[in-house]
Coordinates of N, CA and C in Angstrom, one line a residue:
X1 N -34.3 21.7 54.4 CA -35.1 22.2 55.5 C -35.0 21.1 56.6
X2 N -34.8 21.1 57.7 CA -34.6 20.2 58.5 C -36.0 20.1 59.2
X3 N -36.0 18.8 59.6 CA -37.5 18.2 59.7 C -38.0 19.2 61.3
X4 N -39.0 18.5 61.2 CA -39.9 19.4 62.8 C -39.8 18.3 63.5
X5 N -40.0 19.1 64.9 CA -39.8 18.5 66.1 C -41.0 18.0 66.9
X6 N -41.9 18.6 66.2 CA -43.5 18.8 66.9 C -44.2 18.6 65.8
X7 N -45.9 17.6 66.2 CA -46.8 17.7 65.5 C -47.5 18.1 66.2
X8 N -48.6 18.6 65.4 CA -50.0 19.1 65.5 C -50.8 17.9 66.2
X9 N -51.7 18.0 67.4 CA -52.6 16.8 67.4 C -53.1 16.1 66.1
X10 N -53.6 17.4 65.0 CA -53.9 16.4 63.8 C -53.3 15.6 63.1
X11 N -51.9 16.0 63.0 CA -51.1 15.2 62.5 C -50.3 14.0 62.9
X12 N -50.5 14.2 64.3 CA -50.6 12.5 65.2 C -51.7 12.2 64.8
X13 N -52.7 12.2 65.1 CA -54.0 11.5 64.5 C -53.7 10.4 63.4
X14 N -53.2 11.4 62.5 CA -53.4 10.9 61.0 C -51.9 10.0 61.5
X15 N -50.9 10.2 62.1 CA -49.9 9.5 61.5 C -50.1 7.9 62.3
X16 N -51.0 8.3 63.5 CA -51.4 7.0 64.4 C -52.5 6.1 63.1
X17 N -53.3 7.0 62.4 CA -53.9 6.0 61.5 C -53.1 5.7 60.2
X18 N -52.3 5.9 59.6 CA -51.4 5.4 58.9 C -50.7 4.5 59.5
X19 N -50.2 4.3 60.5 CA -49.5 3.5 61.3 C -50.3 1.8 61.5
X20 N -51.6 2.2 61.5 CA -52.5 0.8 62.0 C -52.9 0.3 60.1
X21 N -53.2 1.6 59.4 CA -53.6 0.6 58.2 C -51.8 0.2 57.6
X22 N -51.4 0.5 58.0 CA -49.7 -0.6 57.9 C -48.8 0.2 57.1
X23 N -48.7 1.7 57.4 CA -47.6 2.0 56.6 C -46.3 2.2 57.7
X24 N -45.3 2.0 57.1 CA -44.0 2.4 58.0 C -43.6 3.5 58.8
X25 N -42.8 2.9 59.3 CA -43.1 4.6 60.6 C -42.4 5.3 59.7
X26 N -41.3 4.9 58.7 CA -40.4 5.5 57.8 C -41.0 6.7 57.3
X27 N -42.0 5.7 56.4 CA -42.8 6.4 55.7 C -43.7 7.7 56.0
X28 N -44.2 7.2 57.1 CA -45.4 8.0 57.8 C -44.3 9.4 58.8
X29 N -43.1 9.2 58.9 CA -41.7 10.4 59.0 C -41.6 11.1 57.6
X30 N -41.8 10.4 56.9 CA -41.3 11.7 55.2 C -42.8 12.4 54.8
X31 N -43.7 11.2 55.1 CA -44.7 12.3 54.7 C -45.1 13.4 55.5
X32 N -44.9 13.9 56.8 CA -45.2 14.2 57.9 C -43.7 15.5 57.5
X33 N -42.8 14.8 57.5 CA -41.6 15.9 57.2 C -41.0 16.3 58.6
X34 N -40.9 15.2 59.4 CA -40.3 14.7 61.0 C -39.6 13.7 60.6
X35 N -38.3 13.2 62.0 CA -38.0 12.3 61.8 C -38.7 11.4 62.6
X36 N -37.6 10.1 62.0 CA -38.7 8.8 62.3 C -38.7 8.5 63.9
X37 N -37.5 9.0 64.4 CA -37.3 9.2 65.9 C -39.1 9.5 66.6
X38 N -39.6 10.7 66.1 CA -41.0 11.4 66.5 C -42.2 10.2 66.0
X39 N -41.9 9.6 65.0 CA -43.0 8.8 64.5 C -43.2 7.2 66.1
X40 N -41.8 7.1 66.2 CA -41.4 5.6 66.6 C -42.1 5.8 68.2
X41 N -41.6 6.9 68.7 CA -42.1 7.3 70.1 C -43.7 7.4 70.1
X42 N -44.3 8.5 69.1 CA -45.7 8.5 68.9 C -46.0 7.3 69.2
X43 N -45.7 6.2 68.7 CA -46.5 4.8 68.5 C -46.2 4.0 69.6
X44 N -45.1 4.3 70.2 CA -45.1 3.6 71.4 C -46.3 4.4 72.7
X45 N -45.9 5.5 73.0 CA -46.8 6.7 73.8 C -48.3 6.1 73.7
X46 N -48.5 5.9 72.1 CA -50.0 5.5 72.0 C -50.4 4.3 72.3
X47 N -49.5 3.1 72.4 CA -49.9 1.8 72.6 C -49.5 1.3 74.3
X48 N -48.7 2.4 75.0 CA -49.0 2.6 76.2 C -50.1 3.4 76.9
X49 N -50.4 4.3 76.3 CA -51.5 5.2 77.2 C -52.8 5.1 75.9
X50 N -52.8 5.1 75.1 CA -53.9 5.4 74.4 C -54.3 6.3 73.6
X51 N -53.2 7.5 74.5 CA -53.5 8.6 73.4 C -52.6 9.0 73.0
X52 N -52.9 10.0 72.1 CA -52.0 11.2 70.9 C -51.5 11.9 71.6
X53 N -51.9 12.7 72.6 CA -51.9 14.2 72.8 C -50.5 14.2 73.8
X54 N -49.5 15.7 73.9 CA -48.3 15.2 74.6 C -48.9 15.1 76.4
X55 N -48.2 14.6 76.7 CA -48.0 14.6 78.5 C -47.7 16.0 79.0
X56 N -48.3 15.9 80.2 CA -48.6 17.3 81.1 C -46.5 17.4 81.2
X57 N -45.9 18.9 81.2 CA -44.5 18.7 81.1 C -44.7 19.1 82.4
X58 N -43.1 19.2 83.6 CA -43.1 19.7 85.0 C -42.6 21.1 83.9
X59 N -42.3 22.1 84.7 CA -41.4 23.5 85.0 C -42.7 24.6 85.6
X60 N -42.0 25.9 85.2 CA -42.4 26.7 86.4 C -44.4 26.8 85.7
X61 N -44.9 27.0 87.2 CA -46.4 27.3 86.7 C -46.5 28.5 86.3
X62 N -47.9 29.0 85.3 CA -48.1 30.0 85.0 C -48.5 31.1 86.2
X63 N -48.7 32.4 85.9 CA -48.9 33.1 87.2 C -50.6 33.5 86.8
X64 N -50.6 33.6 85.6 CA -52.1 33.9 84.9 C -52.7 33.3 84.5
X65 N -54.1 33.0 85.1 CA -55.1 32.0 84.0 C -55.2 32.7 82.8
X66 N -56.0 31.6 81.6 CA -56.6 32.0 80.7 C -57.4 33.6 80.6
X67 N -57.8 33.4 81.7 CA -58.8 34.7 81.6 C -58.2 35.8 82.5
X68 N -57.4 35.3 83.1 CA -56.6 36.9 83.7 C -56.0 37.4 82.2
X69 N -55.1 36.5 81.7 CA -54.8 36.6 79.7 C -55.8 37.2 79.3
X70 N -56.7 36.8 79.1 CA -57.7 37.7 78.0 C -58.4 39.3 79.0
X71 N -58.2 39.6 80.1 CA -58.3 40.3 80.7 C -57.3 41.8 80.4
X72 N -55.9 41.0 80.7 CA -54.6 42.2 79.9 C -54.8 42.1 78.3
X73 N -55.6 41.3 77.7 CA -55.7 41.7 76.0 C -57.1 42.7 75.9
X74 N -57.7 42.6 77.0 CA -58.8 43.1 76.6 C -58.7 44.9 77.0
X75 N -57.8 45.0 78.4 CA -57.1 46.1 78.9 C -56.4 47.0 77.7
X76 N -55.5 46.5 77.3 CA -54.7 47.0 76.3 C -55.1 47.5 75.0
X77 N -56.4 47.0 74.8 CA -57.1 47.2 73.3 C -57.8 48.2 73.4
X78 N -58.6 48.5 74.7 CA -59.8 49.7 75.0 C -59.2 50.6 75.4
X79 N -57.8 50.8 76.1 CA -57.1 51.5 76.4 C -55.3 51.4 75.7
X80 N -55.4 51.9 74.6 CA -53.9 51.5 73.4 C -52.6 51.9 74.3
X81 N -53.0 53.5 74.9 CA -52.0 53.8 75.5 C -51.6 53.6 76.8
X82 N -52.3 52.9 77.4 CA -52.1 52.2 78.9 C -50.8 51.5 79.1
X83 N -49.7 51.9 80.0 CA -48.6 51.6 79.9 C -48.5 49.6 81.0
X84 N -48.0 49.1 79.9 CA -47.5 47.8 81.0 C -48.0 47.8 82.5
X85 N -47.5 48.9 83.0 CA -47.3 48.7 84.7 C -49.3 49.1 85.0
X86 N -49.5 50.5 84.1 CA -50.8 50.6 84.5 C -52.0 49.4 84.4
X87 N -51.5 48.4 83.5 CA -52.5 46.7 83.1 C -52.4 46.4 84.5
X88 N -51.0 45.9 85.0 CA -50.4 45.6 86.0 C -51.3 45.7 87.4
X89 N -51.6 47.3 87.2 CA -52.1 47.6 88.6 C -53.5 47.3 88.1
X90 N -54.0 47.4 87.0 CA -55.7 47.3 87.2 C -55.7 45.8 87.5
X91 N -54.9 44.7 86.5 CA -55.0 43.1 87.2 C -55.3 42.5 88.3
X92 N -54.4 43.6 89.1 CA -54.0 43.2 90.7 C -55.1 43.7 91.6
X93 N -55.9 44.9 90.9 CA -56.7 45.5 91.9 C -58.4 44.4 91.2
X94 N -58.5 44.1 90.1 CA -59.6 43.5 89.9 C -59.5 42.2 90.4
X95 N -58.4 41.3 90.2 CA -58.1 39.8 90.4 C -57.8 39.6 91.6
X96 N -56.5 40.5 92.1 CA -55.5 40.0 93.0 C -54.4 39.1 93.0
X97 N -54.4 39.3 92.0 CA -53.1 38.7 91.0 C -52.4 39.6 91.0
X98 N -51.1 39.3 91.7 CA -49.4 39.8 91.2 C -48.7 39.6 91.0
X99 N -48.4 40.1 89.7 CA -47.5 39.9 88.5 C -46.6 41.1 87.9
X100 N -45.8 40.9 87.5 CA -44.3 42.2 87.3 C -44.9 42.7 85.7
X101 N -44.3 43.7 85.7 CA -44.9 44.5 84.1 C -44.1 43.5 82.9
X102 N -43.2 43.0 83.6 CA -42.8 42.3 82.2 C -43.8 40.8 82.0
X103 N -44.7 40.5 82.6 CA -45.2 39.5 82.8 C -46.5 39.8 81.7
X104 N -46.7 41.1 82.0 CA -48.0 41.5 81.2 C -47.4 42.0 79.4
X105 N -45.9 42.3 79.5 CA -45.6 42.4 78.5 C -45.3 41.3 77.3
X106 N -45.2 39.8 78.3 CA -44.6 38.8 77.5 C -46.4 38.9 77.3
X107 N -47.4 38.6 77.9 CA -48.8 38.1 77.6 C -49.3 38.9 76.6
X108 N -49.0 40.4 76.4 CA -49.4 40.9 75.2 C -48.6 40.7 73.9
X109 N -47.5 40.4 74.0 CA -46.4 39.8 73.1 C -46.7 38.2 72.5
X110 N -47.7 37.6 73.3 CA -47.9 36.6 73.0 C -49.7 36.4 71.9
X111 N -50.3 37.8 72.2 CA -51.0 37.7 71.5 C -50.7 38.8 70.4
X112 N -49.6 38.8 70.3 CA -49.5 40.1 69.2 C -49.5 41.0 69.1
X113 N -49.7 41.7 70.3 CA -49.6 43.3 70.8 C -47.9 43.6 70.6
X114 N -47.8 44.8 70.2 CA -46.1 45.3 70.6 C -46.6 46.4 71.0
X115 N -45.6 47.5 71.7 CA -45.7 48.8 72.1 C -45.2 49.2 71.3
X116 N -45.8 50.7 70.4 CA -45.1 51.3 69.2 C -45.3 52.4 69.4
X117 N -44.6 53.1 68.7 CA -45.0 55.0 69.0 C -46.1 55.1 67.5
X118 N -47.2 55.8 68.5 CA -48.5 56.3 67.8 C -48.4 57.4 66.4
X119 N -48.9 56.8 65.8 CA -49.0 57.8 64.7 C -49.6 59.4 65.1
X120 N -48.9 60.7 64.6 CA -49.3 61.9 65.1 C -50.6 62.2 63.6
X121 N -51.7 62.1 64.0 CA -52.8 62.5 63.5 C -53.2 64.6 63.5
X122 N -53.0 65.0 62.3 CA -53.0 66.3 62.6 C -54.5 66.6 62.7
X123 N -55.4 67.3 63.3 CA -56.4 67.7 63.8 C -57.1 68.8 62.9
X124 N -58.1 68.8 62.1 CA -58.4 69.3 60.7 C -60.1 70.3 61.9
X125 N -59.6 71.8 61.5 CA -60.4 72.3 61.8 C -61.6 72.6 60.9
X126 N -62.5 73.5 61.2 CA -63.5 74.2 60.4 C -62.9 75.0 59.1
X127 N -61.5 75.5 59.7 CA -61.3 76.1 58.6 C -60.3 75.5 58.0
X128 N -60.3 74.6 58.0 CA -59.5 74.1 57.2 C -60.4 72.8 55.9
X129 N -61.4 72.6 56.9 CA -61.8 71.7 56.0 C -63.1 72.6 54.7
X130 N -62.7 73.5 55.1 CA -64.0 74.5 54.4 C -62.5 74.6 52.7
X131 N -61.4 74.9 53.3 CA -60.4 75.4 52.1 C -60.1 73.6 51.7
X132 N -60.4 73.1 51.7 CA -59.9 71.3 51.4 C -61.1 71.4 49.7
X133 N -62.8 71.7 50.8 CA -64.0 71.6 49.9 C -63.5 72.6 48.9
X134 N -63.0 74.0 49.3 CA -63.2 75.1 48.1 C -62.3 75.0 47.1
X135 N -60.6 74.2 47.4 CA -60.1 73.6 46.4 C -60.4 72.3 45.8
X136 N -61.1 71.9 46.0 CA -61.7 70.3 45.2 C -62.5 71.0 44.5
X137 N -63.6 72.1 44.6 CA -64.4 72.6 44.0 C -64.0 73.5 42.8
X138 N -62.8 73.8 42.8 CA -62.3 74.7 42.1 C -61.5 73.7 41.0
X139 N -61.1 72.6 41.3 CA -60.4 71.8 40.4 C -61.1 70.5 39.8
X140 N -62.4 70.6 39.9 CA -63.3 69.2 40.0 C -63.3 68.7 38.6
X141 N -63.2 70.0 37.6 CA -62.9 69.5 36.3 C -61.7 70.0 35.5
X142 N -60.9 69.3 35.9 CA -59.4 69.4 35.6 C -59.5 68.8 34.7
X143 N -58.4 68.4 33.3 CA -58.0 67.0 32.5 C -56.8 66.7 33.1
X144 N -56.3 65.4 32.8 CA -55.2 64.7 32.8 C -54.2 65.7 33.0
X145 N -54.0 66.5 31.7 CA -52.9 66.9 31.4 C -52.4 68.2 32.4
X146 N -53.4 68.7 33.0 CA -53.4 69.5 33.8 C -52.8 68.6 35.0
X147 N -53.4 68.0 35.9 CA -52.8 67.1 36.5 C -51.6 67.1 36.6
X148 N -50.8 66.6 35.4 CA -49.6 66.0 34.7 C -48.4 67.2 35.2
X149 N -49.3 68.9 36.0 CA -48.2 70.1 35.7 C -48.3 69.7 37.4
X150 N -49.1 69.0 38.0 CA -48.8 69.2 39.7 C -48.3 68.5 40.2
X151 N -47.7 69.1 41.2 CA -46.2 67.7 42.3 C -47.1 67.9 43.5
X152 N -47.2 66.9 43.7 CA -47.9 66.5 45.2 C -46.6 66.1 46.2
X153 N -46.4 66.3 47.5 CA -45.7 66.4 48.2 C -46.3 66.3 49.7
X154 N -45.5 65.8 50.7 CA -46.2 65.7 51.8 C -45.1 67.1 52.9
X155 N -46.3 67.3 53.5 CA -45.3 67.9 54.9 C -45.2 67.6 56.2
X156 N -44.3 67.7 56.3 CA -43.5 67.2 57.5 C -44.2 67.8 59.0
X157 N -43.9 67.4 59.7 CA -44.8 68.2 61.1 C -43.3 68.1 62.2
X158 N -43.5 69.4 62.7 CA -42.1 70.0 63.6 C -42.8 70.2 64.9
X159 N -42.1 69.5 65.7 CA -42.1 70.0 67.7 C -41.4 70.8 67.8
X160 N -41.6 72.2 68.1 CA -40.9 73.0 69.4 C -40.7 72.8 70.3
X161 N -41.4 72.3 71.1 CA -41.6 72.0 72.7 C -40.9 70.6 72.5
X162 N -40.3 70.1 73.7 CA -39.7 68.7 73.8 C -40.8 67.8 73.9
X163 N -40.9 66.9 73.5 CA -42.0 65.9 73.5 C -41.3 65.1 75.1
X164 N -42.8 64.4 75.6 CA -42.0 63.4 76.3 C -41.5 61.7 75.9
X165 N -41.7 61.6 74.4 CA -41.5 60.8 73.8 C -41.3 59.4 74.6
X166 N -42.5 59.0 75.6 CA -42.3 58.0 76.1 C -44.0 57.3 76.1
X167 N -44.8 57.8 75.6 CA -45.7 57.2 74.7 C -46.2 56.3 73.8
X168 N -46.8 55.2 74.1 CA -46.3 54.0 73.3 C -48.0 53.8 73.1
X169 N -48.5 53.0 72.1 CA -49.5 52.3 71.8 C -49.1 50.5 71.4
X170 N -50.3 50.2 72.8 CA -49.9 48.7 72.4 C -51.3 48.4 70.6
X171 N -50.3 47.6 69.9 CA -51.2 47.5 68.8 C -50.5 46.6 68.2
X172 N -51.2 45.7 66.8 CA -50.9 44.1 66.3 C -50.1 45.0 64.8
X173 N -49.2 43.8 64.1 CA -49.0 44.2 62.8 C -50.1 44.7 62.0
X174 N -49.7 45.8 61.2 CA -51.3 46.1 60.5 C -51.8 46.7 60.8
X175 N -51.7 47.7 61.8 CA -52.8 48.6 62.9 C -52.5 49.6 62.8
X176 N -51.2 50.2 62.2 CA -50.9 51.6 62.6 C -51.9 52.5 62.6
X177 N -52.9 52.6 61.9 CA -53.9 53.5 61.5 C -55.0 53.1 62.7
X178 N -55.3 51.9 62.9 CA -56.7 52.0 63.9 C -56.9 52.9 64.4
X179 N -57.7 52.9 64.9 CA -59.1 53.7 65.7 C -58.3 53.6 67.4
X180 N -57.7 54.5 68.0 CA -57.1 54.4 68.8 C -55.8 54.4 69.1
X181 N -54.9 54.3 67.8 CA -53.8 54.0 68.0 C -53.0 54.9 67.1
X182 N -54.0 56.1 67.1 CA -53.7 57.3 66.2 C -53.6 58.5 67.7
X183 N -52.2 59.2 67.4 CA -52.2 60.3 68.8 C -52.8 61.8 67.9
X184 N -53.6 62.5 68.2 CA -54.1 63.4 68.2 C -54.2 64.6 68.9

């Protein structure tokens, strides 16, 4: 496995205090599982400036604060099916921030959101759930072996009509089922 390029502030921490109670930068690179290049710099960085932490880098600035961020996470969650561009427009009309739908797409992609197609939830009426009760009631005391004669099977659900199949639910790994992110 080839070493990492990056530590954690904790693990500068610890590798700046290994460093003072006198272990080698060598060392303090294998235990860390970086090379010693990352260790050598750390200790210089730190006996010029004082600290751990990396330096401010130049390139492009962000277009969203923190909280315009948690604003499009918070958009996307109460509303699953709100498409990219519609975040977009609520942003711009609450903040005044403008920003491109792919902007709002990297920000939900960054907290884990993807856009998926919604599970089709079939819609269980009165009468149906009356015949669900009257067959449980009817079979409540079955044995095993009875059991043993039935195939359970699922069925499939068919469109006639063209769908517009452009329906997406933003939602995290794990979610298919939530509360919202079921189409009905």
């Amino acid at each position: 496995m080839p070493p990492r390029r990056k530590l954690s502030d904790l693990d500068r921490g610890r590798a700046i205090g290994w460093l003072q109670d006198g272990v080698a930068a060598r060392q303090v690179a294998q235990r860390l599982a970086v090379a010693p290049s990352v260790i050598i710099r750390l200790k210089q960085r730190f006996h010029a400036t004082g600290r751990v932490q990396e330096r401010q880098r130049s390139g492009r600035p962000r277009v969203t604060t923190q909280r315009e961020d948690r604003f499009i996470q918070r958009q996307a969650m109460q509303q699953r099916m709100a498409t990219a561009n519609n975040i977009r427009q609520r942003l711009q009309a609450t903040t005044n921030t403008v920003v491109s739908g792919q902007t709002i797409r990297n920000r939900l992609h960054n907290f884990g959101l993807r856009a998926r197609r919604p599970v089709r939830g079939t819609t269980l009426t009165a009468n149906h759930r009356a015949a669900r009760r009257a067959w449980c009631t009817q079979h409540v005391r079955w044995q095993r072996q009875q059991w043993a004669q039935v195939l359970f099977t699922d069925e499939s659900g068919f469109c006639l009509e063209p769908a517009d199949g452009r329906i997406r639910v933003w939602r995290r790994r794990g979610e298919r089922f939530a509360e919202g992110a079921v189409l009905e």
